[in-house]
Amino acid sequence: MTLIHGCGKPGCRTLTMGTFCLEHEQAAEARLRSRIRRISRRGRGPAITFAVAVAAVAAGRASGRLG
Ligand SMILES: [Zn+2]
């Protein structure tokens, strides 16, 4: 497993340590946040779904900011 690799976004060649480059990571994060907002607004998703989504955001942020 390499530490530095290309961004996960198709067509983007920016090197990153996370799944996406900084730009696309922020876009993915914003998408995830709006998804969380939708889930919580709906009130149908169990609390664990919200917790897992928050953990995913935190994990993505941590791996993306290491370098
Ligand atoms: Zn990118």
CSV table of C-alpha atoms and ligand atoms in Angstrom, one decimal:
chain,number,residue,atom,x,y,z
A,1,MET,CA,0.0,0.0,0.0
A,2,THR,CA,1.6,3.2,-1.1
A,3,LEU,CA,1.3,6.4,0.9
A,4,ILE,CA,1.1,8.8,-2.0
A,5,HIS,CA,-1.1,8.0,-4.9
A,6,GLY,CA,-3.4,9.6,-7.4
A,7,CYS,CA,-6.7,11.2,-6.4
A,8,GLY,CA,-9.7,8.7,-6.4
A,9,LYS,CA,-11.7,11.1,-8.6
A,10,PRO,CA,-11.6,9.9,-12.2
A,11,GLY,CA,-9.7,12.2,-14.4
A,12,CYS,CA,-7.9,13.9,-11.5
A,13,ARG,CA,-4.1,13.3,-11.4
A,14,THR,CA,-3.4,15.2,-8.2
A,15,LEU,CA,-1.3,13.2,-5.8
A,16,THR,CA,-2.7,12.7,-2.3
A,17,MET,CA,-2.3,10.6,0.8
A,18,GLY,CA,-6.0,10.3,1.3
A,19,THR,CA,-8.7,8.9,-0.9
A,20,PHE,CA,-9.0,12.1,-2.8
A,21,CYS,CA,-6.9,15.2,-3.3
A,22,LEU,CA,-7.6,18.1,-1.0
A,23,GLU,CA,-10.1,19.7,-3.4
A,24,HIS,CA,-12.1,16.6,-4.1
A,25,GLU,CA,-11.8,15.5,-0.5
A,26,GLN,CA,-13.6,18.6,0.6
A,27,ALA,CA,-16.2,18.1,-2.1
A,28,ALA,CA,-16.8,14.5,-0.9
A,29,GLU,CA,-16.9,15.7,2.7
A,30,ALA,CA,-19.5,18.3,1.8
A,31,ARG,CA,-21.5,15.6,0.0
A,32,LEU,CA,-21.3,13.4,3.1
A,33,ARG,CA,-22.3,16.2,5.4
A,34,SER,CA,-25.4,17.0,3.3
A,35,ARG,CA,-26.2,13.2,3.3
A,36,ILE,CA,-25.9,13.2,7.1
A,37,ARG,CA,-28.2,16.2,7.3
A,38,ARG,CA,-30.7,14.5,5.1
A,39,ILE,CA,-30.6,11.3,7.2
A,40,SER,CA,-31.0,13.2,10.5
A,41,ARG,CA,-33.8,15.4,9.1
A,42,ARG,CA,-35.7,12.3,7.9
A,43,GLY,CA,-35.3,10.9,11.4
A,44,ARG,CA,-35.7,7.4,10.1
A,45,GLY,CA,-32.0,6.3,10.2
A,46,PRO,CA,-30.9,4.8,13.5
A,47,ALA,CA,-28.4,6.7,15.6
A,48,ILE,CA,-25.6,4.3,14.6
A,49,THR,CA,-25.9,5.4,10.9
A,50,PHE,CA,-25.2,8.9,12.0
A,51,ALA,CA,-22.3,7.8,14.2
A,52,VAL,CA,-20.7,5.8,11.4
A,53,ALA,CA,-21.0,8.7,9.0
A,54,VAL,CA,-19.4,11.1,11.5
A,55,ALA,CA,-16.6,8.6,12.1
A,56,ALA,CA,-16.0,8.3,8.3
A,57,VAL,CA,-15.7,12.1,8.0
A,58,ALA,CA,-13.3,12.2,11.0
A,59,ALA,CA,-11.2,9.3,9.6
A,60,GLY,CA,-11.0,10.8,6.1
A,61,ARG,CA,-10.0,14.1,7.6
A,62,ALA,CA,-7.3,12.5,9.8
A,63,SER,CA,-5.7,10.5,6.9
A,64,GLY,CA,-5.9,13.5,4.6
A,65,ARG,CA,-4.1,15.9,7.0
A,66,LEU,CA,-1.2,13.6,8.1
A,67,GLY,CA,1.2,15.0,5.6
B,1,ZN,ZN,-8.8,15.2,-7.1
